[in-house]
mmCIF file of C-alpha atoms in Angstrom:
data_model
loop_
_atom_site.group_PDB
_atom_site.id
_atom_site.type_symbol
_atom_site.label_atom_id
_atom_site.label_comp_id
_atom_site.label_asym_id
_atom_site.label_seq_id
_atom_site.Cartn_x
_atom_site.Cartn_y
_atom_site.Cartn_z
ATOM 1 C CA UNK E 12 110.681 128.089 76.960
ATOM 2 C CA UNK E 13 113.006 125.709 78.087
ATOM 3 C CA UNK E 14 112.963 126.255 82.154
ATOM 4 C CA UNK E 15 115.423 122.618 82.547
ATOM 5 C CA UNK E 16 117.825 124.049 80.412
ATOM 6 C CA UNK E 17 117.997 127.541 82.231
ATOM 7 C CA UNK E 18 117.951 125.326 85.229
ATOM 8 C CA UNK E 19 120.717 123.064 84.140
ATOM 9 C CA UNK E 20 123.069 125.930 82.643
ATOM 10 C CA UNK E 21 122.670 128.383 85.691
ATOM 11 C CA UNK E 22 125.201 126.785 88.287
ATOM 12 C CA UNK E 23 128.251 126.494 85.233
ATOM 13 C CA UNK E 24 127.456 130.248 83.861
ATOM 14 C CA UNK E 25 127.885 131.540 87.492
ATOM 15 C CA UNK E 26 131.009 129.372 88.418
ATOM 16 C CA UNK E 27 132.397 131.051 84.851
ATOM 17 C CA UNK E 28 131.543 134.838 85.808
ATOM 18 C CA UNK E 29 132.837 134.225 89.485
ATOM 19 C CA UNK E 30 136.432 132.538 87.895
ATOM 20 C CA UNK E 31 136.829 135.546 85.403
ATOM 21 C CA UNK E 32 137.141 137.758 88.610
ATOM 22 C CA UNK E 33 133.221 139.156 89.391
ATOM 23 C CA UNK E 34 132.226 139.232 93.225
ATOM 24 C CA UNK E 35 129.222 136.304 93.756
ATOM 25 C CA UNK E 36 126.552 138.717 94.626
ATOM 26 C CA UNK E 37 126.814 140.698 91.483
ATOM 27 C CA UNK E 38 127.454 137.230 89.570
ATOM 28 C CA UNK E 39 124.252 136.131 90.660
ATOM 29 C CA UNK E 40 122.338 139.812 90.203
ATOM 30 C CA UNK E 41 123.313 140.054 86.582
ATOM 31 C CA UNK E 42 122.912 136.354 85.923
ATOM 32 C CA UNK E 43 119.468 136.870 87.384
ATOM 33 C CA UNK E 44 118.768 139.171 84.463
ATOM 34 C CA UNK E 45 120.555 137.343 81.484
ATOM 35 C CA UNK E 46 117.803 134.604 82.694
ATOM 36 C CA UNK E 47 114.351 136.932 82.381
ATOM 37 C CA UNK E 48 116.326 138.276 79.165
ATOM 38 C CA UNK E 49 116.201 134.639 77.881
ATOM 39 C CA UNK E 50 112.936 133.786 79.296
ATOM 40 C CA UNK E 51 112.054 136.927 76.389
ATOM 41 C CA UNK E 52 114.000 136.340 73.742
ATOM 42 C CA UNK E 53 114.387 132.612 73.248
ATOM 43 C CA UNK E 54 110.844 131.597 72.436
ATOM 44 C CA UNK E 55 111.306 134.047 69.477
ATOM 45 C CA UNK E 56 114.861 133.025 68.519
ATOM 46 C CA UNK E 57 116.717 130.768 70.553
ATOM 47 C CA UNK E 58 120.245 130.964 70.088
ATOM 48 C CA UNK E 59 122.440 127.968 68.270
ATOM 49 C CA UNK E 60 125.173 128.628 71.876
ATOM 50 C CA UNK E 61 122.615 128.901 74.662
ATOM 51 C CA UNK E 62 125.618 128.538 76.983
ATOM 52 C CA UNK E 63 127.274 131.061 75.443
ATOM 53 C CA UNK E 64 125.055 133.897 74.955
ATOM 54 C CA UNK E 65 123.805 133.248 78.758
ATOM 55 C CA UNK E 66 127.510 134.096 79.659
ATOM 56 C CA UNK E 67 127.879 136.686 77.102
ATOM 57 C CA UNK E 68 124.663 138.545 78.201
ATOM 58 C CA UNK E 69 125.239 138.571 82.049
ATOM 59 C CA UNK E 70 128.548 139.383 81.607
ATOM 60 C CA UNK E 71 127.743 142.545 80.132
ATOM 61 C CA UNK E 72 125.108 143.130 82.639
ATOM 62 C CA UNK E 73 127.668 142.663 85.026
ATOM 63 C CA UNK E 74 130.230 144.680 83.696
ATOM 64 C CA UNK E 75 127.150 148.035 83.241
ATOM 65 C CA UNK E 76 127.029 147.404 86.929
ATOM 66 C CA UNK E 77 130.566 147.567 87.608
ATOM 67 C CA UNK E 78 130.963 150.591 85.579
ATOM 68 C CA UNK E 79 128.891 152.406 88.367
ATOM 69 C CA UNK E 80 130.459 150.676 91.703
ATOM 70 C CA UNK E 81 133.844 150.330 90.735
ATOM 71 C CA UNK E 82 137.356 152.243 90.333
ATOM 72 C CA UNK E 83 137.804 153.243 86.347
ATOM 73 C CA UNK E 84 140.831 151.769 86.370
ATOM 74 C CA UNK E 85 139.794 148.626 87.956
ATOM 75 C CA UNK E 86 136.460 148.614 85.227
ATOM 76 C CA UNK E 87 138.521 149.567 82.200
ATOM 77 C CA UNK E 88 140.564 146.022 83.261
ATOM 78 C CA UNK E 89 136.825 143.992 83.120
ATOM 79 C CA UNK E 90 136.279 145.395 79.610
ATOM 80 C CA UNK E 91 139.204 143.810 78.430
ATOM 81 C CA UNK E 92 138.235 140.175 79.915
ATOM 82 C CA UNK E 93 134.850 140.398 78.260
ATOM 83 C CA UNK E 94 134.370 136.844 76.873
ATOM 84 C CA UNK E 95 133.684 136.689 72.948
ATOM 85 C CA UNK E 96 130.300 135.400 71.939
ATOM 86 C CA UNK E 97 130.029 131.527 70.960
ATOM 87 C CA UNK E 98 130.299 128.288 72.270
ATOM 88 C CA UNK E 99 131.350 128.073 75.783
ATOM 89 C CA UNK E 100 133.501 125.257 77.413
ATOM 90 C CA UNK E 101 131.734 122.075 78.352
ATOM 91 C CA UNK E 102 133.374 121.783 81.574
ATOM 92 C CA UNK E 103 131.016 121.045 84.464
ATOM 93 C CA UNK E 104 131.536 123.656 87.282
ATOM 94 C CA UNK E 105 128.909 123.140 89.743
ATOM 95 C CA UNK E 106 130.833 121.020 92.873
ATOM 96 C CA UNK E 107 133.515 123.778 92.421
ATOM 97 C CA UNK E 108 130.838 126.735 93.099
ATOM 98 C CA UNK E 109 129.667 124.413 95.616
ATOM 99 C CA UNK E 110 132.907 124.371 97.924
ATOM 100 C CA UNK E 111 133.359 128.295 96.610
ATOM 101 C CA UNK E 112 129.761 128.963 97.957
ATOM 102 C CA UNK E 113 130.891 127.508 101.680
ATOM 103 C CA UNK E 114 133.310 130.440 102.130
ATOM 104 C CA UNK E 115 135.075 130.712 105.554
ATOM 105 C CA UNK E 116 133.801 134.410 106.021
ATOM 106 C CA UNK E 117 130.461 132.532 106.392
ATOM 107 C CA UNK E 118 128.939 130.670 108.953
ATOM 108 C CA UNK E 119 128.223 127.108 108.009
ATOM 109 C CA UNK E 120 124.157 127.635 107.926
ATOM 110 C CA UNK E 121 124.370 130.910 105.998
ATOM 111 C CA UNK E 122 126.781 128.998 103.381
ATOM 112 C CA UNK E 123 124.330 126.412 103.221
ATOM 113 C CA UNK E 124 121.584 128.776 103.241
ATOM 114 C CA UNK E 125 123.222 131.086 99.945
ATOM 115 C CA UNK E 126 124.333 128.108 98.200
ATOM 116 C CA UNK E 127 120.933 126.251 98.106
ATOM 117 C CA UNK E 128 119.378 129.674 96.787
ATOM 118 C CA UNK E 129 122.181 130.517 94.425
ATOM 119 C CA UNK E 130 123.718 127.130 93.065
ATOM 120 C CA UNK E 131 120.915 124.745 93.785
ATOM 121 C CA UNK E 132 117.883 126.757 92.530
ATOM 122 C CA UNK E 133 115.765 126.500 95.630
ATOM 123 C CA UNK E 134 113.212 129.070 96.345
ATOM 124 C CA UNK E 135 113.869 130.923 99.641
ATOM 125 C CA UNK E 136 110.667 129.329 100.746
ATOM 126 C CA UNK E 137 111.786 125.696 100.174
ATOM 127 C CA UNK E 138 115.126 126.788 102.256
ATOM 128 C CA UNK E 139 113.347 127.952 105.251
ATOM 129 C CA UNK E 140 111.099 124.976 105.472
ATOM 130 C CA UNK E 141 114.437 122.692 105.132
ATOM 131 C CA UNK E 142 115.875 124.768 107.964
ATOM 132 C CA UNK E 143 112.440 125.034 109.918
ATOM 133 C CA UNK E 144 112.415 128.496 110.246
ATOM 134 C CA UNK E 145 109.841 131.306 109.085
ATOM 135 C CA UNK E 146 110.244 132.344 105.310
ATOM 136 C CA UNK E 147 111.428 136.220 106.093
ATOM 137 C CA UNK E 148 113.760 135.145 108.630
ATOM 138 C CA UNK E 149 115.622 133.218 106.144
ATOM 139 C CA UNK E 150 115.258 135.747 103.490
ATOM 140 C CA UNK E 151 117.090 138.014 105.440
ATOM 141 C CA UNK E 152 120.088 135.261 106.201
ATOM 142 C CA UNK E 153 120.941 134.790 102.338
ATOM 143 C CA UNK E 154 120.523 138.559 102.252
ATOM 144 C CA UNK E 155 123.235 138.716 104.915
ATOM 145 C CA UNK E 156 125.476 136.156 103.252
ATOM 146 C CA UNK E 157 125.423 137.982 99.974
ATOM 147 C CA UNK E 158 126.418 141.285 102.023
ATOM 148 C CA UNK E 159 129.162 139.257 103.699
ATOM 149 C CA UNK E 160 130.870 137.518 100.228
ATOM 150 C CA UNK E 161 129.846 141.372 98.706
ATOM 151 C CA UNK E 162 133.422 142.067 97.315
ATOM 152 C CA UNK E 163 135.573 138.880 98.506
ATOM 153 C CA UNK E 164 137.698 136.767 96.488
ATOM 154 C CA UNK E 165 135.942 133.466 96.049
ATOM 155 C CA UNK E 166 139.576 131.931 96.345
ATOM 156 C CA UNK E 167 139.287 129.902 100.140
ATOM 157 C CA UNK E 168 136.864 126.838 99.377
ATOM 158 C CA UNK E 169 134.774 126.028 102.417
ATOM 159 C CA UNK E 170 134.717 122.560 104.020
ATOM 160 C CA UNK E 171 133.357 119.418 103.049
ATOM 161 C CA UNK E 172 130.708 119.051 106.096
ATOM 162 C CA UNK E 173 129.022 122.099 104.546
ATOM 163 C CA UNK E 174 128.920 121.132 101.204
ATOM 164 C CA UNK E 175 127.338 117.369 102.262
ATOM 165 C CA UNK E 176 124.637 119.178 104.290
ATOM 166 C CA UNK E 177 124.088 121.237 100.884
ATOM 167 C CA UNK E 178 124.144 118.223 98.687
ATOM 168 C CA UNK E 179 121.983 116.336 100.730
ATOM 169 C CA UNK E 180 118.992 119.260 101.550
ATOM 170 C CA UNK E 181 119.244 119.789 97.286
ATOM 171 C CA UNK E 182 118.616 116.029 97.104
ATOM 172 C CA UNK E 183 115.753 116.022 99.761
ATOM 173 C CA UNK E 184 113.549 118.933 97.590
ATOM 174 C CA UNK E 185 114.237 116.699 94.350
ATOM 175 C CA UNK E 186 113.118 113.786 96.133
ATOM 176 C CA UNK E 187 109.800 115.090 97.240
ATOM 177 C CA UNK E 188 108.532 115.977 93.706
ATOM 178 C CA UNK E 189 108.679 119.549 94.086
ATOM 179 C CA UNK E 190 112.039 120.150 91.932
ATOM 180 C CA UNK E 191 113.355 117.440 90.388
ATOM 181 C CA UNK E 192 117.366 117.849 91.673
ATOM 182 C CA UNK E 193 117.309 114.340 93.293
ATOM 183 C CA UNK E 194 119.422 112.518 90.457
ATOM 184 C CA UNK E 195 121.947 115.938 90.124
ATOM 185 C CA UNK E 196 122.615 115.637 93.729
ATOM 186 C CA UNK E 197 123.701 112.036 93.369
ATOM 187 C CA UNK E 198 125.731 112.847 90.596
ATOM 188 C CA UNK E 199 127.463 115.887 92.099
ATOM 189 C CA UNK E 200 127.668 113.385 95.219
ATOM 190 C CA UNK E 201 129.883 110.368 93.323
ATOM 191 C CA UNK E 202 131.893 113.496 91.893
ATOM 192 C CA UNK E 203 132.532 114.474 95.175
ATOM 193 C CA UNK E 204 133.278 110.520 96.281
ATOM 194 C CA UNK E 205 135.906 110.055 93.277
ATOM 195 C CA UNK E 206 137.758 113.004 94.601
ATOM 196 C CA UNK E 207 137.570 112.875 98.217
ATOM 197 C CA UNK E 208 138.123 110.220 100.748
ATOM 198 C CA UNK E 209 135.739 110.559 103.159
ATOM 199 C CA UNK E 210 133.945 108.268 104.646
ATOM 200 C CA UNK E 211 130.434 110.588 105.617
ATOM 201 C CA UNK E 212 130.825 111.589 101.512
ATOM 202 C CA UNK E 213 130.642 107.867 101.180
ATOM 203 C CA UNK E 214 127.900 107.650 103.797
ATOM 204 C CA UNK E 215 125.670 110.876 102.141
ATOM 205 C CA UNK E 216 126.240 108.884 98.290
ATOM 206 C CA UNK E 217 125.181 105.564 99.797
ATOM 207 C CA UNK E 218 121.688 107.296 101.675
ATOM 208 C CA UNK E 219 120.795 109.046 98.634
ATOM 209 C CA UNK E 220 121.212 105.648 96.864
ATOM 210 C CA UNK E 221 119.170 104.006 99.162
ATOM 211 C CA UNK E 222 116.691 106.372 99.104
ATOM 212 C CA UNK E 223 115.983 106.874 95.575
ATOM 213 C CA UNK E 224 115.896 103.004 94.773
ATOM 214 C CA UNK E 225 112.544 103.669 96.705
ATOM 215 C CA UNK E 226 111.468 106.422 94.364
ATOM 216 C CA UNK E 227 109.702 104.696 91.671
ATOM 217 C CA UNK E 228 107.411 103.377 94.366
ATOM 218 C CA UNK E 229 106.753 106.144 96.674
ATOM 219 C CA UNK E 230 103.496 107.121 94.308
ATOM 220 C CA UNK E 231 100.404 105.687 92.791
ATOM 221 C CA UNK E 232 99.560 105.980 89.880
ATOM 222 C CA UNK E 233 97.095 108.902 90.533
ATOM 223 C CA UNK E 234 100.255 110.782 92.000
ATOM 224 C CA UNK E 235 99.143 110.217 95.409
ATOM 225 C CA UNK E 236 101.592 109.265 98.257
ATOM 226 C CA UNK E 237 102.454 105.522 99.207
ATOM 227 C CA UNK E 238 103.885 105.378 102.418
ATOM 228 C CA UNK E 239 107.021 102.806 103.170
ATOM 229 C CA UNK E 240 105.019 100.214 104.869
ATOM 230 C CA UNK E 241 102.449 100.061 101.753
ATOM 231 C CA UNK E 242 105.357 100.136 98.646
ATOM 232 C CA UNK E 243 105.464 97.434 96.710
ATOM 233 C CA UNK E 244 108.667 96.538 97.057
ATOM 234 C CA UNK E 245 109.360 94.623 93.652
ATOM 235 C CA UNK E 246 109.571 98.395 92.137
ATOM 236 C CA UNK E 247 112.313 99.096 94.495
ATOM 237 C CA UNK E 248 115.876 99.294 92.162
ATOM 238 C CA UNK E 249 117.827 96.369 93.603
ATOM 239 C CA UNK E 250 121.032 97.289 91.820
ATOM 240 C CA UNK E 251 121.196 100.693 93.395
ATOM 241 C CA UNK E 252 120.532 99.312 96.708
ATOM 242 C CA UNK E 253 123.016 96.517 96.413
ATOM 243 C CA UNK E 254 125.614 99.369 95.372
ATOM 244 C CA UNK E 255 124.227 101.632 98.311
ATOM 245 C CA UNK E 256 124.536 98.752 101.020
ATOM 246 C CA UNK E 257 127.816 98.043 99.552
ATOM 247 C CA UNK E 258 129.717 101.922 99.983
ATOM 248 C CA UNK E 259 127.776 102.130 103.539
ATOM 249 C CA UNK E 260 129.744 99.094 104.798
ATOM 250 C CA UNK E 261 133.007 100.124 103.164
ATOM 251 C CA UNK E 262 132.696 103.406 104.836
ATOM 252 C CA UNK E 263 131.412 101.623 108.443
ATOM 253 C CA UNK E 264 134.092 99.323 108.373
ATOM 254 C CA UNK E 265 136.755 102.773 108.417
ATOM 255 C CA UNK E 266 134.660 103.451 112.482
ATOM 256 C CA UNK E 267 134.267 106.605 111.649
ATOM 257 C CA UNK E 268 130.647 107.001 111.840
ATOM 258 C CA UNK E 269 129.062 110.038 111.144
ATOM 259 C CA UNK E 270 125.386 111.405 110.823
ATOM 260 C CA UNK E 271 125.194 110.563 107.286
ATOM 261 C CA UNK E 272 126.292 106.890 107.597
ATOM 262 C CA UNK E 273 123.881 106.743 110.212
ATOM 263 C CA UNK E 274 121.199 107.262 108.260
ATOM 264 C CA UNK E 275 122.071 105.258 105.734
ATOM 265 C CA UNK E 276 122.454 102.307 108.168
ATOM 266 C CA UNK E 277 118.749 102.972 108.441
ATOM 267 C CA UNK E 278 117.487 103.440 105.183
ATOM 268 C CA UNK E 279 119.501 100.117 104.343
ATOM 269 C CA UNK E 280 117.485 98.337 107.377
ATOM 270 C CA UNK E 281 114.676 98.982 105.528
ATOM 271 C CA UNK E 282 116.094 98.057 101.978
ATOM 272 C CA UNK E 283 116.911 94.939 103.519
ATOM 273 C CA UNK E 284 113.380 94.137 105.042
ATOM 274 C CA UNK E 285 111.731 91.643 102.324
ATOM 275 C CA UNK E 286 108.350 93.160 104.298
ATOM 276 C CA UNK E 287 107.122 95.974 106.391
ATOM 277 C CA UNK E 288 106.629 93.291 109.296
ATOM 278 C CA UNK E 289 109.789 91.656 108.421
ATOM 279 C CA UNK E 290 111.978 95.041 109.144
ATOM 280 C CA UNK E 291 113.784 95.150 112.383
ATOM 281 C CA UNK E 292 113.022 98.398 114.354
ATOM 282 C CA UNK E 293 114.477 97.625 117.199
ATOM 283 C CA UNK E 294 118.296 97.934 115.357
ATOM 284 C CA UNK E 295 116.693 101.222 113.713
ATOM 285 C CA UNK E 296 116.100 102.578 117.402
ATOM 286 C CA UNK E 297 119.511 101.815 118.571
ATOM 287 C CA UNK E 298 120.655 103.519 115.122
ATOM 288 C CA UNK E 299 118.411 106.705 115.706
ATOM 289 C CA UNK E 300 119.796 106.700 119.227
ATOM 290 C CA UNK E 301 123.498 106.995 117.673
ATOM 291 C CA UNK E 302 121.760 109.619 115.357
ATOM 292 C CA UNK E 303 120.590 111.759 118.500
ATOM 293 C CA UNK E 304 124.169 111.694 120.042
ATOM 294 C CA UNK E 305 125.465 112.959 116.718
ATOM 295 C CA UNK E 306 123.412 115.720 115.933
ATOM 296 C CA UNK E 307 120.679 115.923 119.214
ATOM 297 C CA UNK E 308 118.516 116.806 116.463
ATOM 298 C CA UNK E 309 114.549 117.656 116.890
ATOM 299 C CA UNK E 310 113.573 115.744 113.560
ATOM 300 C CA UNK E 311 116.362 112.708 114.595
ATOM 301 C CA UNK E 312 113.603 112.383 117.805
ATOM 302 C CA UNK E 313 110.592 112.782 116.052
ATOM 303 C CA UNK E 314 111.708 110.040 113.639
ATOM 304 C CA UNK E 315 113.157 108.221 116.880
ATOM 305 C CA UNK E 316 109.180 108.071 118.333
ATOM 306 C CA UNK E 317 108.094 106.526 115.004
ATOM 307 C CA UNK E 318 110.766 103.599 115.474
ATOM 308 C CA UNK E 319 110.144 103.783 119.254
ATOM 309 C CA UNK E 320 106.510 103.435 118.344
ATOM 310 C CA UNK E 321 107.015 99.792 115.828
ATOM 311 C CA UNK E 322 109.630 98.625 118.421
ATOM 312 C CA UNK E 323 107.582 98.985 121.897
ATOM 313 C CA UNK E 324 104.033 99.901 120.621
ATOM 314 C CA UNK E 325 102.425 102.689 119.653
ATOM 315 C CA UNK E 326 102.325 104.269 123.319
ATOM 316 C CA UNK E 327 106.030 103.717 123.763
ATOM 317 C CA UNK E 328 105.857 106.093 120.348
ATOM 318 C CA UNK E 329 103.320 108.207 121.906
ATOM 319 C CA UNK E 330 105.834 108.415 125.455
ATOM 320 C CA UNK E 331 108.871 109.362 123.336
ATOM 321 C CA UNK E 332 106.778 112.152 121.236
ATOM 322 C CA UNK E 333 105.152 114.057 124.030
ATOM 323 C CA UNK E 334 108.657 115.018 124.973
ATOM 324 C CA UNK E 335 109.243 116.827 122.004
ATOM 325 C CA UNK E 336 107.823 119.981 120.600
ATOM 326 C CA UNK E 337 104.382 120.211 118.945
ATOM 327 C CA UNK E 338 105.281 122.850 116.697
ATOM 328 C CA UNK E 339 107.777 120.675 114.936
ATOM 329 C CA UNK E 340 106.495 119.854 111.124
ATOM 330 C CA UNK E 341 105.106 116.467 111.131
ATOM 331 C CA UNK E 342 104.489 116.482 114.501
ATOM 332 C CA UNK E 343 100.444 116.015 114.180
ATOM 333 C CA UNK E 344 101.147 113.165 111.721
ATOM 334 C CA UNK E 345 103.045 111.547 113.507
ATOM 335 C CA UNK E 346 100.384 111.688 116.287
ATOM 336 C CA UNK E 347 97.983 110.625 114.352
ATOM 337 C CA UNK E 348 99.944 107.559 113.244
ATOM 338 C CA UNK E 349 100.499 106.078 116.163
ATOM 339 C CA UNK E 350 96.673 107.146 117.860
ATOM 340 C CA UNK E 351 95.568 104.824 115.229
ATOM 341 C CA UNK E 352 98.194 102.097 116.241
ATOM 342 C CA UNK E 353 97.230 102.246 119.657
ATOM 343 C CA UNK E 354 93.186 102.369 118.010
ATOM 344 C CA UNK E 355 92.705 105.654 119.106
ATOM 345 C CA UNK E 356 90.335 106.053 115.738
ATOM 346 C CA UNK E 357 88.891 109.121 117.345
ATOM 347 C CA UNK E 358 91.771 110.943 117.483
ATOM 348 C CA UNK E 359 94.137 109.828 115.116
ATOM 349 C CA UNK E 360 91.294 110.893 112.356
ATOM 350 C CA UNK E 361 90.766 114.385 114.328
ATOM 351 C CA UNK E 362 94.762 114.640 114.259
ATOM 352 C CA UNK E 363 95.119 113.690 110.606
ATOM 353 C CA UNK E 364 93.055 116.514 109.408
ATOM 354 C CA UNK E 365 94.685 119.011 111.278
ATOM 355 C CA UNK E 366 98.437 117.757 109.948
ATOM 356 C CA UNK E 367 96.448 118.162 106.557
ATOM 357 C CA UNK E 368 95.975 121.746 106.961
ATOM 358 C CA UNK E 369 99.504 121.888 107.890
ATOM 359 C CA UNK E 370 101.080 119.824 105.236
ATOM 360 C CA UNK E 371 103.150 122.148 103.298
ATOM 361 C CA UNK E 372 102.528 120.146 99.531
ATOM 362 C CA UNK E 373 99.618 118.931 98.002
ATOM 363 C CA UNK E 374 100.381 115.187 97.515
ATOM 364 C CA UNK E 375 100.960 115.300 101.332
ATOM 365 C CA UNK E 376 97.769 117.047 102.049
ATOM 366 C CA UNK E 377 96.033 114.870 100.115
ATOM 367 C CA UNK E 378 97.506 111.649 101.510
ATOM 368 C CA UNK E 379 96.612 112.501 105.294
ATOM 369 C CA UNK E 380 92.788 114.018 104.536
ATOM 370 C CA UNK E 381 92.129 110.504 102.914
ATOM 371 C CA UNK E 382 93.617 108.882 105.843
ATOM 372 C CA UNK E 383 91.287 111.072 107.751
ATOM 373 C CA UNK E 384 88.549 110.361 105.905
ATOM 374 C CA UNK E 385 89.119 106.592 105.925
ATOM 375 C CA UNK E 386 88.870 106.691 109.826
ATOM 376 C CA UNK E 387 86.114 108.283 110.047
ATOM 377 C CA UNK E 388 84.164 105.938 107.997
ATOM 378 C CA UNK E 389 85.679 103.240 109.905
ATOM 379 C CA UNK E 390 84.099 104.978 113.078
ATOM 380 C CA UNK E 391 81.194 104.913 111.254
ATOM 381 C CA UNK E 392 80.495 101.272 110.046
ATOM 382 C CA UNK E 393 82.700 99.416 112.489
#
């Protein structure tokens, strides 16, 4: 079975039902079950459309719902629209369900929230650890937003802010290995840049581009995590990060920065470092601060204390950190990282083993218990 392909078809075969007039919530039940149909009958005999016989199936299951919750005269109209078997148009729907998904009868996080889980293919446990919340509350926030768009006309597109916060929490589960929508993300993203001209759309296409120059380098061989300061930076993609530098100062020369741009002004810092002890933290500081005004985020500060902690020393970090919450994810690591800065061995190893058993992936997990481990041998022979 061909899981990419369900993957890839999904977000076009739900724009198509939702256009030919069926509420989002019931687009997405019966689309739900034209996919475990598939996941049955392909292996045995896949079909020569698989576009078209995903739309043709969960049409029909939508339509046997309909039959139950709707007027006759309203179902015997559905009938008629029933879209004939074979090849479906190759038009590419997904930015359209994108703005459709950020619906003004939602709240910006629930649109987020419903989109990422409908559209993007996220698990609601990826979602609530993007939104730092506990997995049943945000279960019962998309369940919400489905009640909510239950029944409305998917005709008032929501607004751009909430489809870059989408675009860019899709692209941030692609890039950590665990679903690989990192490279959809940036193409939905220069879609979104052709059309629009916005400088934080610029400033969201010019991060991701930055980022994922980085991507080839961000593992071993093995798999196994290699932090920014231990890259080798001759696997970075130059072109992409000459193009990414390139949109970020087209967009900063408009001064109309945004969070997004921000960012990217960082990332690009780093680009631009030919080493790790060549990079210039203290501009990154003064760019987090601008971050912190923007969005007085709790993961802008924790990041913050890292740059804090390379600008001033690790207890400068360590100053800046104990002002923030230690239930925040990646709190301990951070911690840890700058205990062993300051040479804190001790405690930076006892602190890296505890972020391990809070890591949320593997490759993480595995990445701080060897740093662990590697301290504590240092204790030992040094």
């Amino acid at each position: 079975m061909n899981e990419a392909l369900l993957r890839s078809l999904t977000p076009s075969v739900l724009g198509i039902l939702v256009r030919r007039g069926a509420d989002f919530a019931a687009a997405e039940d019966a689309l739900q079950e034209a996919l475990v149909e598939a996941v049955r009958v392909w292996p045995a005999d896949m079909p020569r459309e698989p576009k078209g016989w995903l739309i043709t199936v969960a049409w029909r299951r939508y339509l046997d719902a309909a039959r139950s919750d709707t007027a006759r005269r309203r179902r015997e109209d559905l009938v008629e629209e029933e879209p004939a078997p074979g090849p479906a148009p190759g038009v590419d729907d997904t930015l359209q369900l994108y703005f459709l998904c950020a619906h003004p009868a939602l709240t910006p996080s629930s649109a987020v929230a419903l989109t990422l889980r409908a559209v993007g293919g996220l698990t609601t446990r990826q979602i609530a650890q993007a939104y730092l919340v506990p997995e049943a509350t945000m279960a019962q926030r998309i369940s919400r937003a489905k009640r909510t768009v239950s029944g409305v006309r998917f005709d008032q597109p929501g607004d751009v802010s909430t489809v870059l916060r989408v675009l860019y929490l899709v692209f941030n589960e692609g890039y950590s290995g665990d679903v690989d929508l990192a490279a959809e993300a940036i193409r939905l993203t220069r879609q979104l840049a052709a059309s629009i001209d916005h400088p934080e759309v610029a400033g969201l296409l010019a991060l991701m581009l930055l980022h994922h120059a980085r991507r080839s380098a961000r593992t071993g061989p093995d798999g196994s995590l290699v932090p920014l300061a231990e890259q080798d930076r001759g696997r970075w993609d130059t072109v992409m990060i000459a193009e990414g530098v390139a949109i970020l100062q087209a967009a900063l020369a408009r001064d109309r920065l945004g969070e997004f741009q921000a960012q990217a002004a960082i990332a690009a810092l780093h680009a631009d470092a030919p080493t790790a002890g060549e990079t210039d933290w203290v501009q990154i500081v003064e760019w987090y601060d601008e971050l912190v005004r923007l969005t007085d985020s709790p993961v802008v500060r924790l990041n913050r204390a890292v740059a804090v902690g390379e600008a001033d020393g690790p207890r400068a970090g360590l100053a800046a950190l104990a002002a923030l919450d230690d239930a925040l994810p990646r709190h301990t690591a951070v911690a840890a990282y700058l205990h062993e800065r300051d040479g804190d061995l001790k405690t930076a190893a006892r602190l890296y083993a505890e972020a391990a058993r809070k890591a949320s992936n593997l490759a993480e997990r595995d990445h701080l218990t060897r740093r662990a481990a590697r301290l504590t041998q240092l204790r030992r022979t040094g």
